Tab-separated table of C-alpha atoms and ligand atoms in Angstrom:
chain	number	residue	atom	x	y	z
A	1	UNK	CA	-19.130	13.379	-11.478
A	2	UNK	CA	-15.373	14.316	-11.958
A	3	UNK	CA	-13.740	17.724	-11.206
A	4	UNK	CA	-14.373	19.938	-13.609
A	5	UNK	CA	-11.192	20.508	-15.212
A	6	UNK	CA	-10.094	21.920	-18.902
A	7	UNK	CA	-9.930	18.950	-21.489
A	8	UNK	CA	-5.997	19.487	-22.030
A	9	UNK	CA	-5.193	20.099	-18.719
A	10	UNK	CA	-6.597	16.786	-17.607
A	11	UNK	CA	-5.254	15.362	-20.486
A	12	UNK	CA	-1.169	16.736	-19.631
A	13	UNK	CA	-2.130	15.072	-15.843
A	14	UNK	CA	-2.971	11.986	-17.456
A	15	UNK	CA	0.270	11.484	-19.721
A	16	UNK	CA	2.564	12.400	-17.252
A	17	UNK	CA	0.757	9.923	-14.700
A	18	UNK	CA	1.356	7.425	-17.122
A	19	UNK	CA	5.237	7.909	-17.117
A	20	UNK	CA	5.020	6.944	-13.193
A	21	UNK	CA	3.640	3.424	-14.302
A	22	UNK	CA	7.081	3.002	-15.983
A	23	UNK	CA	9.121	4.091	-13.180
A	24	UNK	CA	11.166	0.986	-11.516
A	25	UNK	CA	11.117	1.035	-8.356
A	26	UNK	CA	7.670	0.277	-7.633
A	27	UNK	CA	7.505	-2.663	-6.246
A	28	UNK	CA	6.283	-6.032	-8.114
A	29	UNK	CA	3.875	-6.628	-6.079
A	30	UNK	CA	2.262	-3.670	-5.596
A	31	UNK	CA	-0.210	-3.589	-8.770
A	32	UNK	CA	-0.932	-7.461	-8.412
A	33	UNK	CA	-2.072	-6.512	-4.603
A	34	UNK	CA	-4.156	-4.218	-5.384
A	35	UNK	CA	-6.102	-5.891	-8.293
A	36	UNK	CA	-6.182	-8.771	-5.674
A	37	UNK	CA	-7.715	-6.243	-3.445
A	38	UNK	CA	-10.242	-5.629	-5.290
A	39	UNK	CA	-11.805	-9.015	-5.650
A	40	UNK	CA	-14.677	-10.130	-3.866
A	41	UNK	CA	-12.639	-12.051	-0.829
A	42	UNK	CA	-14.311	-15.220	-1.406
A	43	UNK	CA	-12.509	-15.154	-4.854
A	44	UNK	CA	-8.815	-14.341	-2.760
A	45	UNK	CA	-6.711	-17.410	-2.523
A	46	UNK	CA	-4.598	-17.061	0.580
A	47	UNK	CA	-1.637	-19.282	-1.419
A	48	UNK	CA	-2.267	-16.527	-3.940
A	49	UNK	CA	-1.360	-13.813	-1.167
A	50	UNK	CA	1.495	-15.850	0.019
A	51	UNK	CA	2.634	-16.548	-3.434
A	52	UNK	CA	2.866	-12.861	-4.239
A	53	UNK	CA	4.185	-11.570	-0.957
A	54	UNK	CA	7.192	-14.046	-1.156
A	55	UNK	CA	8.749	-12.421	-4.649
A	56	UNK	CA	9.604	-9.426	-2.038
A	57	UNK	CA	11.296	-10.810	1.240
A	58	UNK	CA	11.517	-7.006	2.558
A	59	UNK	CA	8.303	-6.661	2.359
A	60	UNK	CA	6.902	-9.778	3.666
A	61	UNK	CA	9.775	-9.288	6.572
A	62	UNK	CA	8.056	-5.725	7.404
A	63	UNK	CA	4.498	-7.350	7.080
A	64	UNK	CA	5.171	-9.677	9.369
A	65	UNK	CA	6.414	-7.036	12.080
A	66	UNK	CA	3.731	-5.045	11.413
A	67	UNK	CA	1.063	-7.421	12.196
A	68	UNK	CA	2.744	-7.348	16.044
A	69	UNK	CA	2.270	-3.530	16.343
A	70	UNK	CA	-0.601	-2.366	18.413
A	71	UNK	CA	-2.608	-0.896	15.500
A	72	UNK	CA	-2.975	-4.290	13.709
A	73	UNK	CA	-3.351	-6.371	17.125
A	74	UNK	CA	-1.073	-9.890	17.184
A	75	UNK	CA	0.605	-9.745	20.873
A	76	UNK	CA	3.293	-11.662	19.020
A	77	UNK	CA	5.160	-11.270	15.129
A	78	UNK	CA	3.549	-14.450	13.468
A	79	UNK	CA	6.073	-16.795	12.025
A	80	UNK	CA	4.639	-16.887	8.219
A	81	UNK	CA	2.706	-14.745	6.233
A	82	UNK	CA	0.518	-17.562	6.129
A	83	UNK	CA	0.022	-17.707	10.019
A	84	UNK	CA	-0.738	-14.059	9.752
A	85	UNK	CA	-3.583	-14.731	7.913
A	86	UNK	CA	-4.543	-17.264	9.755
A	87	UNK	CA	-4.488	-15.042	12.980
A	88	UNK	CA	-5.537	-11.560	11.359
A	89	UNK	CA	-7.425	-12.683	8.212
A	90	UNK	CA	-7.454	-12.081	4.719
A	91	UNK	CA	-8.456	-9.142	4.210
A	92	UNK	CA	-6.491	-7.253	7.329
A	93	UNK	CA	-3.327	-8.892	6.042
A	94	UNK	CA	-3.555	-7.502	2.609
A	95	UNK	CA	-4.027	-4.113	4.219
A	96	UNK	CA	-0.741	-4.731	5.790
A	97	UNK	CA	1.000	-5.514	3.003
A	98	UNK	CA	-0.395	-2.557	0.929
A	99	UNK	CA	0.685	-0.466	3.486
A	100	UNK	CA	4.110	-1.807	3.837
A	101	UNK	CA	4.439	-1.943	-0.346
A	102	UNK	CA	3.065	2.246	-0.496
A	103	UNK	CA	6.448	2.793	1.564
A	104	UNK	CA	8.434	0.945	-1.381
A	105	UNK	CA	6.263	2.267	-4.507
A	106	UNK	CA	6.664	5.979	-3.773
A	107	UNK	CA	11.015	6.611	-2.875
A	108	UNK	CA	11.346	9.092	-1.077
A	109	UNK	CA	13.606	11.757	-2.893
A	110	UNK	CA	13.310	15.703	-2.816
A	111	UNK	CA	9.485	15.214	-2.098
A	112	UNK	CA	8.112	18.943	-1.581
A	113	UNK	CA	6.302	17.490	1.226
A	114	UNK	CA	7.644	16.002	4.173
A	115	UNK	CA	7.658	12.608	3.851
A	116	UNK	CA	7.117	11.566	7.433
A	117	UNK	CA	4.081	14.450	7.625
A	118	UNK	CA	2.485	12.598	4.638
A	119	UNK	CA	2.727	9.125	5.656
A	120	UNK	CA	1.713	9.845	9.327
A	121	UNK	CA	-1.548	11.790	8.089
A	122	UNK	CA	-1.891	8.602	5.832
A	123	UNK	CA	-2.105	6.541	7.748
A	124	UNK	CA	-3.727	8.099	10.691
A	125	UNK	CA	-6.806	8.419	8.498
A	126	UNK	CA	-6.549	5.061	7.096
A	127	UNK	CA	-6.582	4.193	11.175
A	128	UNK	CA	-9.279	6.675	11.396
A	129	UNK	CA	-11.626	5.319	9.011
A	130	UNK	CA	-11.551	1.952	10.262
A	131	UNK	CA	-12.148	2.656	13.918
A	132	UNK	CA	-15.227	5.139	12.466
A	133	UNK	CA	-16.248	2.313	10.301
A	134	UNK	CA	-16.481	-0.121	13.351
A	135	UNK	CA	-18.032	2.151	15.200
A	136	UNK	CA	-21.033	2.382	12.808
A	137	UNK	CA	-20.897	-1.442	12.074
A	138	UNK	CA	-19.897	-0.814	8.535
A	139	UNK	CA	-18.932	-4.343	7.387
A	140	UNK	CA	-15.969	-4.117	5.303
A	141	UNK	CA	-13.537	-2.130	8.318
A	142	UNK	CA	-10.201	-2.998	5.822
A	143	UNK	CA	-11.511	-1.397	2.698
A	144	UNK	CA	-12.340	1.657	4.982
A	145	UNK	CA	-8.876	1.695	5.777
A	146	UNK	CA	-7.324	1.347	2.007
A	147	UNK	CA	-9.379	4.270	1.073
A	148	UNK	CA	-7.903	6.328	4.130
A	149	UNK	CA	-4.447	5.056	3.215
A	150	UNK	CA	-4.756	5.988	-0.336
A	151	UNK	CA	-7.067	9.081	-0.508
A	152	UNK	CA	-3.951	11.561	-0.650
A	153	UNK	CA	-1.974	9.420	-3.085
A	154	UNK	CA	-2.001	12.632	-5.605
A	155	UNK	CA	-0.362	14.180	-3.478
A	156	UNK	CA	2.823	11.842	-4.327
A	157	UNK	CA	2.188	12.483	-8.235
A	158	UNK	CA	2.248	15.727	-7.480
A	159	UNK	CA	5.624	15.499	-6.074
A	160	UNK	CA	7.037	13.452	-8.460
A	161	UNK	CA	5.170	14.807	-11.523
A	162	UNK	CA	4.933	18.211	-10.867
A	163	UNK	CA	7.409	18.715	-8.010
A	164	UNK	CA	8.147	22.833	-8.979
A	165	UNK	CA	4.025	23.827	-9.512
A	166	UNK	CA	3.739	21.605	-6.506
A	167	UNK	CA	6.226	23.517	-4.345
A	168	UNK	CA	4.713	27.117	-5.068
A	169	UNK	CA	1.267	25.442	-4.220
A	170	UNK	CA	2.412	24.216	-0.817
A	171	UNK	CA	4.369	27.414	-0.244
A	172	UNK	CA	1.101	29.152	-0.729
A	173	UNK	CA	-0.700	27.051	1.939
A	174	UNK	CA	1.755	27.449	4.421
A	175	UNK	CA	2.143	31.433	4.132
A	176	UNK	CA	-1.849	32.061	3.742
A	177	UNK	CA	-2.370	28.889	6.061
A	178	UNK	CA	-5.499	27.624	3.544
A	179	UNK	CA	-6.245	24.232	3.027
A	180	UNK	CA	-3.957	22.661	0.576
A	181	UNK	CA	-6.397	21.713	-1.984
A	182	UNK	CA	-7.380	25.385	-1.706
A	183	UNK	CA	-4.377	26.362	-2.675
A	184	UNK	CA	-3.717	23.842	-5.301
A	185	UNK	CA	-5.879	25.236	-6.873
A	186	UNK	CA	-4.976	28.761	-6.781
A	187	UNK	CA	-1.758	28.120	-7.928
A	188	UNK	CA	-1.905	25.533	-10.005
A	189	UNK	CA	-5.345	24.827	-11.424
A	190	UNK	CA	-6.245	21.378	-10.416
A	191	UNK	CA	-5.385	19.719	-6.783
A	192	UNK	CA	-4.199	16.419	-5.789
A	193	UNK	CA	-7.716	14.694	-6.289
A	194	UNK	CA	-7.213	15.259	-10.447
A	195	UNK	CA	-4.006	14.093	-10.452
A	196	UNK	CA	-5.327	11.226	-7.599
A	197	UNK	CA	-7.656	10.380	-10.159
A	198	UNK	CA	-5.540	10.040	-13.314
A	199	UNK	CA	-3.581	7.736	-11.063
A	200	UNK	CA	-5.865	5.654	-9.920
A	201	UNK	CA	-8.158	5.176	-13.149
A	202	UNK	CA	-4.754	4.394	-14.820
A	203	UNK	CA	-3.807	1.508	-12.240
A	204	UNK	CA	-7.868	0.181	-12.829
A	205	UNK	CA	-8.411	0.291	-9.322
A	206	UNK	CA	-12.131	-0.522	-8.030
A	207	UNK	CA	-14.617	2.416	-8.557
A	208	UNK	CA	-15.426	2.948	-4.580
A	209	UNK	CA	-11.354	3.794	-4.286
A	210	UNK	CA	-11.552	6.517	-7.475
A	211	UNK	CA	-14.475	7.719	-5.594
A	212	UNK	CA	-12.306	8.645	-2.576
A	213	UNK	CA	-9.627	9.340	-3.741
A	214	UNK	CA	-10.952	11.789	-6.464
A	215	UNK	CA	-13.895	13.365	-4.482
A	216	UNK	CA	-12.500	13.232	-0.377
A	217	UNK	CA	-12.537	17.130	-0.158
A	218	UNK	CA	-15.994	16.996	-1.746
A	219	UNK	CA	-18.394	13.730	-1.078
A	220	UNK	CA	-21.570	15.346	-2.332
A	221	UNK	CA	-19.547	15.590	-5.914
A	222	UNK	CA	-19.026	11.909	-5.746
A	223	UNK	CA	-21.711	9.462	-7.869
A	224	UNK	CA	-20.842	6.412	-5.883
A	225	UNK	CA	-19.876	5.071	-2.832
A	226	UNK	CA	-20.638	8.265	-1.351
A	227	UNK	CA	-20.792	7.111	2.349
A	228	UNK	CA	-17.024	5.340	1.763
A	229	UNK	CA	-16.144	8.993	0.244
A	230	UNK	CA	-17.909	10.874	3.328
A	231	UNK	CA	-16.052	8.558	6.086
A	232	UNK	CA	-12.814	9.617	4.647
A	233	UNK	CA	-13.670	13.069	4.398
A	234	UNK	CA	-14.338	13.038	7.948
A	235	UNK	CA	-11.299	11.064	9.008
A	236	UNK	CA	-8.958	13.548	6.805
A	237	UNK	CA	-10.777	16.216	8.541
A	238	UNK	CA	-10.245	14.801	11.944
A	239	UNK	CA	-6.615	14.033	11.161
A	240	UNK	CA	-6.081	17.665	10.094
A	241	UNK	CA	-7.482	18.965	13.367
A	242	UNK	CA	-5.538	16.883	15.563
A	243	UNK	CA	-2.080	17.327	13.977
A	244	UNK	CA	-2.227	14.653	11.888
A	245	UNK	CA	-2.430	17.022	9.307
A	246	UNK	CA	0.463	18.465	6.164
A	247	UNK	CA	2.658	19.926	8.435
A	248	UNK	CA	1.160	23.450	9.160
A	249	UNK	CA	-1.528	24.962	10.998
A	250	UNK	CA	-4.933	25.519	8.445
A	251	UNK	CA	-7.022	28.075	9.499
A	252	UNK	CA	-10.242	27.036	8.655
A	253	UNK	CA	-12.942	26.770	10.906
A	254	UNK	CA	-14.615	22.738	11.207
A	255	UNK	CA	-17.744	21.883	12.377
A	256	UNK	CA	-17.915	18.084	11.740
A	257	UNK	CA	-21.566	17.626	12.196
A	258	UNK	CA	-23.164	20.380	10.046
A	259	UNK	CA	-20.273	19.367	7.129
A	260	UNK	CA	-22.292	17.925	4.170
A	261	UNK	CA	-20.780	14.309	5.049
A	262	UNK	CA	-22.296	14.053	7.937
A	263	UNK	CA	-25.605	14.203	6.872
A	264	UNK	CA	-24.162	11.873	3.897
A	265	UNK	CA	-22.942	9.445	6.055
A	266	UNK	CA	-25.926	9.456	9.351
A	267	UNK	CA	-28.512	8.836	6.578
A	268	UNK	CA	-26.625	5.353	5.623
A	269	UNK	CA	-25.278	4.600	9.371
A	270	UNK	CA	-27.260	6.188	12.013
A	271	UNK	CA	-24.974	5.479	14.769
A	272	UNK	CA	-22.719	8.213	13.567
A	273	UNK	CA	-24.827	10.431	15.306
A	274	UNK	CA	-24.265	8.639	18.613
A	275	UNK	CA	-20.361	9.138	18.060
A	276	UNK	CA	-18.609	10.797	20.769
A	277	UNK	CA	-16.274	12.903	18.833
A	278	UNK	CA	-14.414	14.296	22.043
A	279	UNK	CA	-13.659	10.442	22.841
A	280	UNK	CA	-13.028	10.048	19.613
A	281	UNK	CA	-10.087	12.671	19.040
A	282	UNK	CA	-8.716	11.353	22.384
A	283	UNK	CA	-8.441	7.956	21.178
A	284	UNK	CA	-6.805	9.096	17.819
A	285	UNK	CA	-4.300	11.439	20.001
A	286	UNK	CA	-3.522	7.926	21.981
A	287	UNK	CA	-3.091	6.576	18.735
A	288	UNK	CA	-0.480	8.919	17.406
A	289	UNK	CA	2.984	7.727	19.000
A	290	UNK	CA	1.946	3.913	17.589
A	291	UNK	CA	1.320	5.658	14.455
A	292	UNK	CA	4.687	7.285	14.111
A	293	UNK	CA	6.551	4.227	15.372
A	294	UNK	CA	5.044	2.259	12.074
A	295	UNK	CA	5.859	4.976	9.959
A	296	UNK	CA	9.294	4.620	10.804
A	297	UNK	CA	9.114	1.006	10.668
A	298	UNK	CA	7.295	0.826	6.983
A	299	UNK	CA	8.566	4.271	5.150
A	300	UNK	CA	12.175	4.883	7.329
A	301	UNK	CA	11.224	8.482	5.993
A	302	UNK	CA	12.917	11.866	7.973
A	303	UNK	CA	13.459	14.042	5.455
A	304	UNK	CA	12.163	17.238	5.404
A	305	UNK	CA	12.707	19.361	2.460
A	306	UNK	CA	10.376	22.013	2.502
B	1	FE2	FE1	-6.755	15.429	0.295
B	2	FE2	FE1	-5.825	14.073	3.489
């Protein structure tokens, strides 16, 4: 089920999406590392992932530091990106470099939003999801964390698409302190999971990613992969209440266990309900100074333009 949305005006989102497909600084390997995402792993060559990484040396460079920060676990930077897969895996090393390649796909320039704000919510929740996802033994932990990485990634083609409409939309937000898909849509008519969505159908990524990215504010919308779609709703949620949120305080009152996900996502993985959420938001507030040291590392961003 998609957002219901006027034929033309998801039709203007999805020709000026295109246009960002064009733009070029997005780096090479950014569309090849996602398609290779997508593959079943035992299709994923690791010379493949090594072959790709090394047409960006910035990137690889970053990867490589990355993999020695306490979020992704090596005591010590490996020496190759092959070594790092050797140490971390597959899987957690293409993570890595899709989170290292987001900072070089999206340039940061008069972004309504604050840069930093964004990519620490980012990738809190991508951080989030994963530890949630281990927690319930949910076997694929990495593609947990891509869809917390990516589920706000309208909120860049709003920025860069509709930077002026996007502006009066997070103005709104901040002076009535609603939630910002709230007032999106207020102001604007669609949110950030439409334009989300044009983005991600026109980069053919896997179904279970269009999922969360176009249905995170609303998993019981979603026709597929709705437990993937309810763990990120839960980890945005828990992001936004432990200011890992856009930057402003959002009044709305959160009850995590009676939200429809919930009872989405304990049907599926019963151990949810076994979840200490109080530990839980501790560990994520530990988490928060390694999460801002990466996001300096990966994204350099500081600006703040609103
Ligand atoms: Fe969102
Ligand atoms: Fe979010």
């Amino acid at each position: 089920m998609t957002p219901l949305l006027a034929p033309s005006v998801s039709a203007q989102i999805r020709g000026r999406v295109s246009e960002i497909e064009t733009l070029p600084t997005i780096p090479t390997i950014f569309l090849p590392l996602l398609k290779l995402l997508n593959l079943p792993l035992e299709q994923v060559k690791v010379d493949d992932v090594v072959k790709l990484v090394s047409y960006d040396n910035t990137i690889a460079a970053q990867c490589l530091r990355m993999a020695s920060s306490p979020l992704f676990g090596l005591a010590k930077a490996p020496e190759s990106i092959k070594s790092a897969v050797i140490s971390l895996g597959l899987r957690r090393v293409q993570t890595i470099l899709l989170t290292c390649s987001m900072g070089r796909g999206f340039p940061i320039k008069d972004w309504t939003i604050d840069p930093t704000v964004f990519w620490k919510h980012s990738l809190g929740c991508a951080m989030v999801c994963r530890k949630l996802s281990d927690k319930l033994a949910i076997a694929d932990g990495e593609k947990a964390y891509m869809a917390g990485l990516l589920h706000d990634i309208g909120i860049l083609v709003n920025c860069m698409v509709f930077p002026r409409e996007f502006a009066a939309a997070m103005a709104h937000a901040f002076r009535e302190l609603i939630t910002l898909e709230e007032a999106e849509l207020a102001t604007m008519g669609f949110c950030h999971c439409d334009t989300g969505l044009a983005l991600a159908q026109n980069w053919h990524l896997a179904e279970d990613m269009i999922q969360a990215i176009a249905h995170h504010h609303r998993p019981e919308c979603s026709d597929a992969a709705q437990p993937l779609v309810a763990l990120v709703h839960l980890s945005d949620l828990l992001c936004r209440m432990r200011n890992l949120g856009y930057g402003y305080y959002e009044r709305q009152r959160v009850d995590m266990t009676h939200d429809p996900a919930w009872a989405i996502l304990a049907k599926d993985y019963r151990a949810l309900d076994q979840v200490d959420l109080v530990r839980f938001t501790f560990e994520l507030d530990e988490a928060v100074e390694e999460i801002s040291e990466v996001v300096g590392m990966i994204f350099g961003a500081t600006r703040t333009v609103i």
